[in-house]
Amino acid sequence: MPLDPVSGVFYDVQGQGQPLLIGLPLMASFTELFGSEMQPVLDGYLNRLTDRYRVLRVDYPSIGGSRDIAPEDLTADRVCADLL
């Protein structure tokens, strides 16, 4: 899965149609963080969404596959700027 070169946000894109942004708990590193036994849960959501939407799943900064940032820089403004 790709890593945005500017923000360092790890993401996954699946499906076609109108864009739909998803974060916690169905983020890009969902299976890695919650275990492969949870894959059917993720598949259940994606199977119902990807036929109608271009689903963009993102990891928040410093979580999952996203690059770490200093705790003092992890503000709401920074997260919004990185994700949007």
PDB file of C-alpha atoms in Angstrom, residues 1-82:
ATOM      1  CA  MET A   1       0.000   0.000   0.000  1.00  0.00           C
ATOM      2  CA  PRO A   2       1.185   3.513  -0.731  1.00  0.00           C
ATOM      3  CA  LEU A   3       2.630   6.096   1.599  1.00  0.00           C
ATOM      4  CA  ASP A   4       1.922   9.753   0.784  1.00  0.00           C
ATOM      5  CA  PRO A   5       5.345  11.355   0.244  1.00  0.00           C
ATOM      6  CA  VAL A   6       4.363  14.716   1.745  1.00  0.00           C
ATOM      7  CA  SER A   7       2.309  13.791   4.822  1.00  0.00           C
ATOM      8  CA  GLY A   8       3.714  10.318   5.432  1.00  0.00           C
ATOM      9  CA  VAL A   9       0.167   8.939   5.690  1.00  0.00           C
ATOM     10  CA  PHE A  10      -0.239   5.272   4.765  1.00  0.00           C
ATOM     11  CA  TYR A  11      -3.357   4.601   2.691  1.00  0.00           C
ATOM     12  CA  ASP A  12      -5.288   2.110   0.576  1.00  0.00           C
ATOM     13  CA  VAL A  13      -7.753   2.817  -2.243  1.00  0.00           C
ATOM     14  CA  GLN A  14     -10.354   0.335  -3.471  1.00  0.00           C
ATOM     15  CA  GLY A  15     -13.469   0.579  -5.590  1.00  0.00           C
ATOM     16  CA  GLN A  16     -14.940   3.079  -8.007  1.00  0.00           C
ATOM     17  CA  GLY A  17     -17.410   5.915  -7.738  1.00  0.00           C
ATOM     18  CA  GLN A  18     -17.746   8.850  -5.384  1.00  0.00           C
ATOM     19  CA  PRO A  19     -14.840   9.142  -2.905  1.00  0.00           C
ATOM     20  CA  LEU A  20     -15.386   7.957   0.666  1.00  0.00           C
ATOM     21  CA  LEU A  21     -12.712   8.564   3.336  1.00  0.00           C
ATOM     22  CA  ILE A  22     -12.510   6.026   6.172  1.00  0.00           C
ATOM     23  CA  GLY A  23     -10.220   6.157   9.199  1.00  0.00           C
ATOM     24  CA  LEU A  24     -10.422   4.423  12.558  1.00  0.00           C
ATOM     25  CA  PRO A  25     -11.312   1.656  13.047  1.00  0.00           C
ATOM     26  CA  LEU A  26     -11.248   0.465   9.401  1.00  0.00           C
ATOM     27  CA  MET A  27      -7.950   2.144   8.586  1.00  0.00           C
ATOM     28  CA  ALA A  28      -5.383   1.020   6.023  1.00  0.00           C
ATOM     29  CA  SER A  29      -3.432  -1.103   8.562  1.00  0.00           C
ATOM     30  CA  PHE A  30      -6.592  -2.704   9.996  1.00  0.00           C
ATOM     31  CA  THR A  31      -5.522  -6.338   9.556  1.00  0.00           C
ATOM     32  CA  GLU A  32      -1.959  -5.704  10.720  1.00  0.00           C
ATOM     33  CA  LEU A  33      -3.179  -3.981  13.885  1.00  0.00           C
ATOM     34  CA  PHE A  34      -6.201  -6.121  14.762  1.00  0.00           C
ATOM     35  CA  GLY A  35      -5.114  -9.499  13.352  1.00  0.00           C
ATOM     36  CA  SER A  36      -6.021 -11.610  10.357  1.00  0.00           C
ATOM     37  CA  GLU A  37      -8.994 -13.099  12.215  1.00  0.00           C
ATOM     38  CA  MET A  38     -10.642  -9.677  11.798  1.00  0.00           C
ATOM     39  CA  GLN A  39     -10.247  -9.697   7.994  1.00  0.00           C
ATOM     40  CA  PRO A  40     -13.860 -10.913   7.476  1.00  0.00           C
ATOM     41  CA  VAL A  41     -15.103  -7.817   9.328  1.00  0.00           C
ATOM     42  CA  LEU A  42     -13.140  -5.529   7.014  1.00  0.00           C
ATOM     43  CA  ASP A  43     -14.219  -7.511   3.949  1.00  0.00           C
ATOM     44  CA  GLY A  44     -17.849  -7.216   5.024  1.00  0.00           C
ATOM     45  CA  TYR A  45     -17.626  -3.433   4.974  1.00  0.00           C
ATOM     46  CA  LEU A  46     -15.563  -3.172   1.811  1.00  0.00           C
ATOM     47  CA  ASN A  47     -17.751  -5.618  -0.136  1.00  0.00           C
ATOM     48  CA  ARG A  48     -20.744  -3.377   0.543  1.00  0.00           C
ATOM     49  CA  LEU A  49     -18.966  -0.117  -0.261  1.00  0.00           C
ATOM     50  CA  THR A  50     -16.495  -0.626  -3.098  1.00  0.00           C
ATOM     51  CA  ASP A  51     -19.147  -1.307  -5.724  1.00  0.00           C
ATOM     52  CA  ARG A  52     -20.518   2.231  -5.196  1.00  0.00           C
ATOM     53  CA  TYR A  53     -17.624   4.220  -3.746  1.00  0.00           C
ATOM     54  CA  ARG A  54     -13.935   4.802  -4.221  1.00  0.00           C
ATOM     55  CA  VAL A  55     -12.967   3.917  -0.656  1.00  0.00           C
ATOM     56  CA  LEU A  56      -9.857   5.607   0.707  1.00  0.00           C
ATOM     57  CA  ARG A  57      -8.732   4.029   3.984  1.00  0.00           C
ATOM     58  CA  VAL A  58      -6.066   5.962   5.859  1.00  0.00           C
ATOM     59  CA  ASP A  59      -3.875   5.421   8.891  1.00  0.00           C
ATOM     60  CA  TYR A  60      -3.642   8.418  11.188  1.00  0.00           C
ATOM     61  CA  PRO A  61      -0.161   9.932  11.604  1.00  0.00           C
ATOM     62  CA  SER A  62       2.043   7.801  13.890  1.00  0.00           C
ATOM     63  CA  ILE A  63      -0.391   4.849  13.682  1.00  0.00           C
ATOM     64  CA  GLY A  64      -0.062   1.711  11.579  1.00  0.00           C
ATOM     65  CA  GLY A  65       1.987   2.224   8.436  1.00  0.00           C
ATOM     66  CA  SER A  66       2.073   6.026   8.627  1.00  0.00           C
ATOM     67  CA  ARG A  67       5.304   7.776   9.514  1.00  0.00           C
ATOM     68  CA  ASP A  68       5.823   8.767  13.120  1.00  0.00           C
ATOM     69  CA  ILE A  69       5.673  12.421  14.009  1.00  0.00           C
ATOM     70  CA  ALA A  70       6.712  14.082  17.248  1.00  0.00           C
ATOM     71  CA  PRO A  71       3.967  13.951  19.907  1.00  0.00           C
ATOM     72  CA  GLU A  72       4.002  17.727  20.277  1.00  0.00           C
ATOM     73  CA  ASP A  73       3.245  18.031  16.529  1.00  0.00           C
ATOM     74  CA  LEU A  74       0.284  15.638  16.677  1.00  0.00           C
ATOM     75  CA  THR A  75      -2.469  18.252  16.806  1.00  0.00           C
ATOM     76  CA  ALA A  76      -5.982  18.233  15.371  1.00  0.00           C
ATOM     77  CA  ASP A  77      -4.922  20.812  12.783  1.00  0.00           C
ATOM     78  CA  ARG A  78      -1.948  18.703  11.723  1.00  0.00           C
ATOM     79  CA  VAL A  79      -3.975  15.490  11.446  1.00  0.00           C
ATOM     80  CA  CYS A  80      -6.680  17.237   9.402  1.00  0.00           C
ATOM     81  CA  ALA A  81      -4.083  18.781   7.103  1.00  0.00           C
ATOM     82  CA  ASP A  82      -2.357  15.428   6.617  1.00  0.00           C
TER      83      ASP A  82
END
